[in-house]
Tab-separated table of C-alpha atoms and ligand atoms in Angstrom:
chain	number	residue	atom	x	y	z
A	1	UNK	CA	-0.136	-0.168	0.009
A	2	UNK	CA	1.426	3.581	-0.837
A	3	UNK	CA	1.627	5.510	2.392
A	4	UNK	CA	-0.217	8.874	2.795
A	5	UNK	CA	-0.198	11.528	5.332
A	6	UNK	CA	-2.241	14.643	5.761
A	7	UNK	CA	-1.973	17.413	8.418
A	8	UNK	CA	-4.008	20.343	9.444
A	9	UNK	CA	-3.273	23.530	11.509
A	10	UNK	CA	-6.751	24.384	12.324
A	11	UNK	CA	-9.825	26.030	10.616
A	12	UNK	CA	-9.889	29.748	10.958
A	13	UNK	CA	-9.018	33.114	10.076
A	14	UNK	CA	-5.189	33.407	9.725
A	15	UNK	CA	-3.681	36.937	9.530
A	16	UNK	CA	-1.229	37.527	6.534
A	17	UNK	CA	1.681	37.770	8.990
A	18	UNK	CA	0.710	34.238	10.394
A	19	UNK	CA	0.770	32.503	7.069
A	20	UNK	CA	4.323	31.636	6.608
A	21	UNK	CA	4.365	30.407	10.195
A	22	UNK	CA	1.422	28.157	9.539
A	23	UNK	CA	2.865	26.959	6.098
A	24	UNK	CA	6.160	26.072	7.680
A	25	UNK	CA	4.689	24.361	10.911
A	26	UNK	CA	2.516	22.170	8.671
A	27	UNK	CA	5.275	21.430	6.465
A	28	UNK	CA	7.603	20.395	9.344
A	29	UNK	CA	4.740	18.151	10.940
A	30	UNK	CA	4.176	16.362	7.525
A	31	UNK	CA	7.884	15.713	7.146
A	32	UNK	CA	8.074	14.296	10.507
A	33	UNK	CA	5.349	11.832	9.986
A	34	UNK	CA	6.533	11.125	6.481
A	35	UNK	CA	9.869	10.094	7.752
A	36	UNK	CA	8.034	7.310	9.902
A	37	UNK	CA	5.811	6.132	7.091
A	38	UNK	CA	8.374	6.056	4.221
A	39	UNK	CA	10.584	3.892	6.444
A	40	UNK	CA	7.501	1.459	6.862
A	41	UNK	CA	6.472	2.439	10.297
A	42	UNK	CA	3.121	2.522	11.287
A	43	UNK	CA	0.454	5.100	10.859
A	44	UNK	CA	-0.017	5.577	14.478
A	45	UNK	CA	3.746	6.491	14.998
A	46	UNK	CA	3.411	8.696	12.005
A	47	UNK	CA	0.418	10.556	13.373
A	48	UNK	CA	1.970	11.011	16.827
A	49	UNK	CA	5.117	12.313	15.275
A	50	UNK	CA	3.425	14.716	12.985
A	51	UNK	CA	1.044	16.271	15.620
A	52	UNK	CA	4.135	16.384	18.239
A	53	UNK	CA	5.794	18.775	15.958
A	54	UNK	CA	2.637	20.962	15.862
A	55	UNK	CA	2.328	20.662	19.624
A	56	UNK	CA	5.866	22.016	20.194
A	57	UNK	CA	4.993	24.977	17.834
A	58	UNK	CA	3.351	28.064	19.475
A	59	UNK	CA	1.952	28.889	16.077
A	60	UNK	CA	-1.010	26.381	16.672
A	61	UNK	CA	-3.615	25.865	19.368
A	62	UNK	CA	-2.247	22.768	20.748
A	63	UNK	CA	0.325	21.826	23.377
A	64	UNK	CA	2.678	24.786	23.867
A	65	UNK	CA	0.989	27.814	22.443
A	66	UNK	CA	-2.420	26.770	23.378
A	67	UNK	CA	-5.097	29.290	24.003
A	68	UNK	CA	-5.969	30.111	27.620
A	69	UNK	CA	-9.110	29.552	29.461
A	70	UNK	CA	-10.963	32.077	31.719
A	71	UNK	CA	-8.554	31.347	34.625
A	72	UNK	CA	-5.394	32.205	32.360
A	73	UNK	CA	-4.510	28.422	32.205
A	74	UNK	CA	-3.928	26.059	29.192
A	75	UNK	CA	-6.002	22.897	29.549
A	76	UNK	CA	-5.652	20.497	26.706
A	77	UNK	CA	-7.653	17.669	24.974
A	78	UNK	CA	-6.362	15.180	22.577
A	79	UNK	CA	-7.329	11.689	20.784
A	80	UNK	CA	-6.223	8.770	18.706
A	81	UNK	CA	-8.008	6.282	16.797
A	82	UNK	CA	-6.734	3.178	14.818
A	83	UNK	CA	-8.871	2.024	12.072
A	84	UNK	CA	-7.576	-1.607	12.263
A	85	UNK	CA	-9.424	-2.426	15.659
A	86	UNK	CA	-11.431	0.825	16.269
A	87	UNK	CA	-9.005	1.151	19.237
A	88	UNK	CA	-8.993	4.763	20.556
A	89	UNK	CA	-7.638	6.778	23.344
A	90	UNK	CA	-8.202	10.258	24.679
A	91	UNK	CA	-7.339	12.799	27.410
A	92	UNK	CA	-9.371	16.067	28.106
A	93	UNK	CA	-8.613	18.927	30.231
A	94	UNK	CA	-5.009	18.044	31.157
A	95	UNK	CA	-2.483	20.169	32.228
A	96	UNK	CA	1.378	20.090	32.355
A	97	UNK	CA	1.575	17.277	29.739
A	98	UNK	CA	4.193	18.204	26.995
A	99	UNK	CA	2.478	16.105	24.291
A	100	UNK	CA	-1.203	15.283	24.924
A	101	UNK	CA	-1.258	13.167	21.685
A	102	UNK	CA	1.384	10.854	23.006
A	103	UNK	CA	-0.936	10.243	26.081
A	104	UNK	CA	-3.967	9.709	23.775
A	105	UNK	CA	-1.855	7.257	21.867
A	106	UNK	CA	-0.580	5.546	24.999
A	107	UNK	CA	-4.250	5.071	26.283
A	108	UNK	CA	-5.035	3.293	23.184
A	109	UNK	CA	-3.596	0.119	24.509
A	110	UNK	CA	-5.533	0.650	28.037
A	111	UNK	CA	-8.907	1.007	29.527
A	112	UNK	CA	-10.589	3.130	30.301
A	113	UNK	CA	-9.712	4.916	27.250
A	114	UNK	CA	-11.007	8.621	28.110
A	115	UNK	CA	-9.156	10.225	31.093
A	116	UNK	CA	-9.859	13.696	32.049
A	117	UNK	CA	-7.932	16.318	34.229
A	118	UNK	CA	-5.762	14.693	37.140
A	119	UNK	CA	-6.629	11.161	35.714
A	120	UNK	CA	-5.128	11.973	32.349
A	121	UNK	CA	-2.062	13.603	34.101
A	122	UNK	CA	-1.456	10.718	36.440
A	123	UNK	CA	-1.795	8.241	33.641
A	124	UNK	CA	1.058	10.353	31.909
A	125	UNK	CA	3.066	10.339	34.697
A	126	UNK	CA	2.709	6.406	35.587
A	127	UNK	CA	3.658	5.793	31.927
A	128	UNK	CA	6.817	7.943	31.771
A	129	UNK	CA	5.474	10.418	29.355
A	130	UNK	CA	6.973	13.813	29.365
A	131	UNK	CA	5.376	16.308	32.238
A	132	UNK	CA	6.116	19.778	32.503
A	133	UNK	CA	5.051	22.799	34.700
A	134	UNK	CA	1.731	23.649	33.677
A	135	UNK	CA	2.869	27.334	33.002
A	136	UNK	CA	5.449	25.937	30.285
A	137	UNK	CA	2.529	25.519	27.781
A	138	UNK	CA	1.672	29.118	27.887
A	139	UNK	CA	3.513	30.847	25.030
A	140	UNK	CA	4.511	34.536	25.597
A	141	UNK	CA	2.081	35.640	22.943
A	142	UNK	CA	-0.756	34.047	24.413
A	143	UNK	CA	-0.170	35.335	27.959
A	144	UNK	CA	0.067	38.898	26.592
A	145	UNK	CA	-3.279	38.466	24.891
A	146	UNK	CA	-4.815	36.875	27.795
A	147	UNK	CA	-3.474	39.741	30.245
A	148	UNK	CA	-4.491	42.373	27.684
A	149	UNK	CA	-8.054	40.964	27.277
A	150	UNK	CA	-7.918	41.746	23.538
A	151	UNK	CA	-9.758	39.120	21.824
A	152	UNK	CA	-7.604	36.839	19.241
A	153	UNK	CA	-9.066	36.676	15.922
A	154	UNK	CA	-6.337	34.767	13.889
A	155	UNK	CA	-5.272	31.982	15.726
A	156	UNK	CA	-6.142	28.677	14.060
A	157	UNK	CA	-7.980	26.204	16.274
A	158	UNK	CA	-6.984	22.739	16.748
A	159	UNK	CA	-4.405	20.406	14.915
A	160	UNK	CA	-4.923	16.989	13.434
A	161	UNK	CA	-3.325	14.274	11.245
A	162	UNK	CA	-4.651	11.383	9.195
A	163	UNK	CA	-2.217	8.676	7.984
A	164	UNK	CA	-2.206	5.535	6.027
A	165	UNK	CA	0.884	3.080	6.226
A	166	UNK	CA	2.307	0.362	3.852
A	167	UNK	CA	0.218	-1.962	5.545
A	168	UNK	CA	-3.013	-0.354	4.784
A	169	UNK	CA	-3.796	0.776	8.366
A	170	UNK	CA	-5.632	4.004	8.846
A	171	UNK	CA	-4.971	6.098	12.106
A	172	UNK	CA	-6.436	9.501	12.968
A	173	UNK	CA	-5.383	12.089	15.566
A	174	UNK	CA	-6.436	15.544	17.118
A	175	UNK	CA	-5.139	17.935	19.587
A	176	UNK	CA	-6.263	21.175	20.932
A	177	UNK	CA	-6.029	23.839	23.478
A	178	UNK	CA	-9.852	24.415	22.989
A	179	UNK	CA	-11.381	27.754	22.825
A	180	UNK	CA	-10.186	30.970	24.099
A	181	UNK	CA	-11.463	31.935	27.578
A	182	UNK	CA	-13.184	28.588	27.745
A	183	UNK	CA	-14.246	28.014	31.496
A	184	UNK	CA	-12.066	25.483	33.111
A	185	UNK	CA	-13.352	21.914	32.589
A	186	UNK	CA	-14.928	22.700	29.227
A	187	UNK	CA	-14.134	19.923	26.646
A	188	UNK	CA	-15.001	19.993	22.884
A	189	UNK	CA	-15.212	17.690	20.145
A	190	UNK	CA	-11.402	16.873	19.988
A	191	UNK	CA	-11.479	14.013	22.585
A	192	UNK	CA	-14.597	12.529	21.283
A	193	UNK	CA	-14.728	9.753	18.829
A	194	UNK	CA	-16.928	10.441	15.740
A	195	UNK	CA	-16.644	14.192	16.419
A	196	UNK	CA	-12.961	15.390	16.579
A	197	UNK	CA	-11.774	12.272	14.752
A	198	UNK	CA	-12.683	8.742	13.266
A	199	UNK	CA	-10.700	6.086	11.668
A	200	UNK	CA	-11.674	2.580	10.078
A	201	UNK	CA	-9.659	0.742	7.851
A	202	UNK	CA	-12.763	-0.394	5.884
A	203	UNK	CA	-13.433	3.276	4.924
A	204	UNK	CA	-10.914	6.119	5.956
A	205	UNK	CA	-9.598	8.465	8.221
A	206	UNK	CA	-10.790	11.821	9.534
A	207	UNK	CA	-9.661	14.894	11.775
A	208	UNK	CA	-11.856	17.863	12.284
A	209	UNK	CA	-11.435	21.304	13.614
A	210	UNK	CA	-13.731	24.296	14.627
A	211	UNK	CA	-16.198	24.891	16.951
A	212	UNK	CA	-16.771	21.931	19.205
A	213	UNK	CA	-20.166	22.637	20.320
A	214	UNK	CA	-21.338	22.713	16.547
A	215	UNK	CA	-19.009	19.590	15.643
A	216	UNK	CA	-20.450	17.332	18.201
A	217	UNK	CA	-24.178	17.357	17.393
A	218	UNK	CA	-23.367	16.501	13.690
A	219	UNK	CA	-20.659	13.824	14.723
A	220	UNK	CA	-18.589	15.599	12.091
A	221	UNK	CA	-15.775	13.004	11.594
A	222	UNK	CA	-18.221	9.997	11.585
A	223	UNK	CA	-20.596	11.881	8.985
A	224	UNK	CA	-17.238	12.507	6.656
A	225	UNK	CA	-16.787	8.848	7.016
A	226	UNK	CA	-20.246	7.746	6.268
A	227	UNK	CA	-20.001	9.549	3.125
A	228	UNK	CA	-17.180	7.519	1.936
A	229	UNK	CA	-19.371	4.645	2.985
A	230	UNK	CA	-21.830	5.956	0.450
A	231	UNK	CA	-19.408	5.656	-2.234
A	232	UNK	CA	-18.239	9.510	-2.232
A	233	UNK	CA	-14.723	10.633	-3.183
A	234	UNK	CA	-12.934	11.980	0.059
A	235	UNK	CA	-13.206	15.641	-1.485
A	236	UNK	CA	-16.933	15.190	-1.909
A	237	UNK	CA	-17.534	13.633	1.315
A	238	UNK	CA	-15.539	16.331	3.294
A	239	UNK	CA	-17.532	19.131	1.713
A	240	UNK	CA	-20.822	17.290	2.221
A	241	UNK	CA	-19.892	17.004	5.993
A	242	UNK	CA	-19.159	20.434	6.564
A	243	UNK	CA	-22.235	21.509	4.512
A	244	UNK	CA	-24.336	19.319	6.958
A	245	UNK	CA	-22.824	21.085	9.682
A	246	UNK	CA	-23.720	24.724	8.316
A	247	UNK	CA	-27.251	23.716	7.278
A	248	UNK	CA	-28.101	21.836	10.760
A	249	UNK	CA	-26.199	23.865	13.453
A	250	UNK	CA	-24.013	26.631	11.713
A	251	UNK	CA	-20.472	27.351	13.237
A	252	UNK	CA	-17.114	27.349	11.475
A	253	UNK	CA	-15.313	23.933	10.998
A	254	UNK	CA	-13.006	22.076	8.765
A	255	UNK	CA	-11.865	18.506	7.991
A	256	UNK	CA	-9.341	16.433	6.390
A	257	UNK	CA	-10.086	12.869	5.106
A	258	UNK	CA	-8.262	10.180	3.818
A	259	UNK	CA	-9.643	6.989	2.262
A	260	UNK	CA	-8.414	3.443	2.459
A	261	UNK	CA	-7.273	3.766	-1.317
A	262	UNK	CA	-5.285	6.631	-0.213
A	263	UNK	CA	-7.250	9.345	-1.935
A	264	UNK	CA	-7.605	12.741	0.182
A	265	UNK	CA	-9.927	15.515	0.590
A	266	UNK	CA	-10.607	18.373	2.762
A	267	UNK	CA	-13.152	21.115	3.194
A	268	UNK	CA	-13.788	24.077	5.507
A	269	UNK	CA	-16.057	27.208	5.808
A	270	UNK	CA	-13.633	29.320	7.905
A	271	UNK	CA	-11.683	31.623	5.841
A	272	UNK	CA	-8.760	29.500	6.012
A	273	UNK	CA	-7.064	26.179	6.899
A	274	UNK	CA	-3.442	25.422	6.781
A	275	UNK	CA	-3.141	21.841	5.413
A	276	UNK	CA	0.093	19.799	4.385
A	277	UNK	CA	0.221	16.087	2.615
A	278	UNK	CA	2.835	13.825	1.352
A	279	UNK	CA	2.587	10.574	-0.421
A	280	UNK	CA	4.712	8.530	-2.601
A	281	UNK	CA	5.340	9.990	-6.136
A	282	UNK	CA	5.338	13.585	-4.999
A	283	UNK	CA	8.535	15.010	-5.114
A	284	UNK	CA	8.187	17.087	-1.823
A	285	UNK	CA	5.190	17.562	0.612
A	286	UNK	CA	2.351	19.937	-0.515
A	287	UNK	CA	1.418	22.599	1.871
A	288	UNK	CA	-1.220	25.424	1.656
A	289	UNK	CA	-1.558	28.543	3.953
A	290	UNK	CA	-5.201	28.121	3.759
A	291	UNK	CA	-6.422	31.159	2.056
A	292	UNK	CA	-7.172	29.176	-0.810
A	293	UNK	CA	-10.457	28.128	-0.509
A	294	UNK	CA	-11.693	24.619	-1.532
A	295	UNK	CA	-11.684	25.520	-5.100
A	296	UNK	CA	-8.100	25.237	-4.899
A	297	UNK	CA	-8.525	21.825	-4.789
A	298	UNK	CA	-8.875	21.538	-8.574
A	299	UNK	CA	-5.501	23.119	-8.900
A	300	UNK	CA	-4.310	20.608	-6.730
A	301	UNK	CA	-5.668	17.824	-8.653
A	302	UNK	CA	-4.276	19.230	-11.777
A	303	UNK	CA	-0.612	19.152	-10.212
A	304	UNK	CA	-1.040	15.652	-9.498
A	305	UNK	CA	-1.709	16.127	-5.555
A	306	UNK	CA	-5.199	14.641	-5.420
A	307	UNK	CA	-5.836	11.384	-6.526
B	1	LIG	N1	-12.488	21.873	18.180
B	1	LIG	C1	-11.814	22.338	19.397
B	1	LIG	C2	-12.804	22.588	20.580
B	1	LIG	O1	-13.988	22.946	20.226
B	1	LIG	C3	-11.106	23.623	19.217
B	1	LIG	C4	-11.696	24.806	18.572
B	1	LIG	O2	-12.118	24.604	17.490
B	1	LIG	O3	-12.072	25.759	19.273
B	1	LIG	O4	-12.249	22.293	21.785
């Protein structure tokens, strides 16, 4: 099977002066994941590697650089799902964990599979995952913004990755700092299977981003996967899923979608969404800063990117 990896850096407005950073971050993430896949590594390791890069980059709302809650603290959510067994793992409202996606990955082997707050932090400690002072996840920029009380308009929401490995296994992962100024303990879609992510080797893998309160009731990731089950191309299925969200509950969201044949698609109704992908046969990863609206996929297709 030809490996494929796709990452996103969140659906939202991206200020012009943040475009290059979004592009570079997604490119670095897809390259990290691709290193794993091209050496025959598994999709779960590739997704973790890619998301760890994004969680380390303060450009994105995940890990270090996450948006701050109403108490001026960072609380993060992350989840991973494997399409071969439908195994999943998730953490929500955790603090002081350097890479939430690594905790989610580890929990996939365990039960229970969704741990919140102190339970998630304790699990990370007991399994030797990297902890840090909770303040270490607060970037200087986020702190300044929180202190000034100025509403941030250009931060992309959430990061995510979907990957297909040489063995035909599909994995999805998503990681977020939630919404700006959210009350302590608020949890959105990211940690919820079917909403923030879904993976099924029989169909595909999806990672979503956007307004959690809107994504949850339309079960956005599973809705996109259901489009694949109905025979749609991932591009069409992704667009239909976003259309469903807009029709039923409004809100802003985006998703990336990869099917079991390695075909990719994405859609969003925000003004931008940073995306990067790589597969065999491409000379280098393809990255978009996101100002290209979905019609840009036609241009990508003509350049051989979508298949
Ligand atoms: N989807 C995430 C959440 O609702 C982050 C966001 O988009 O604001 O928590």
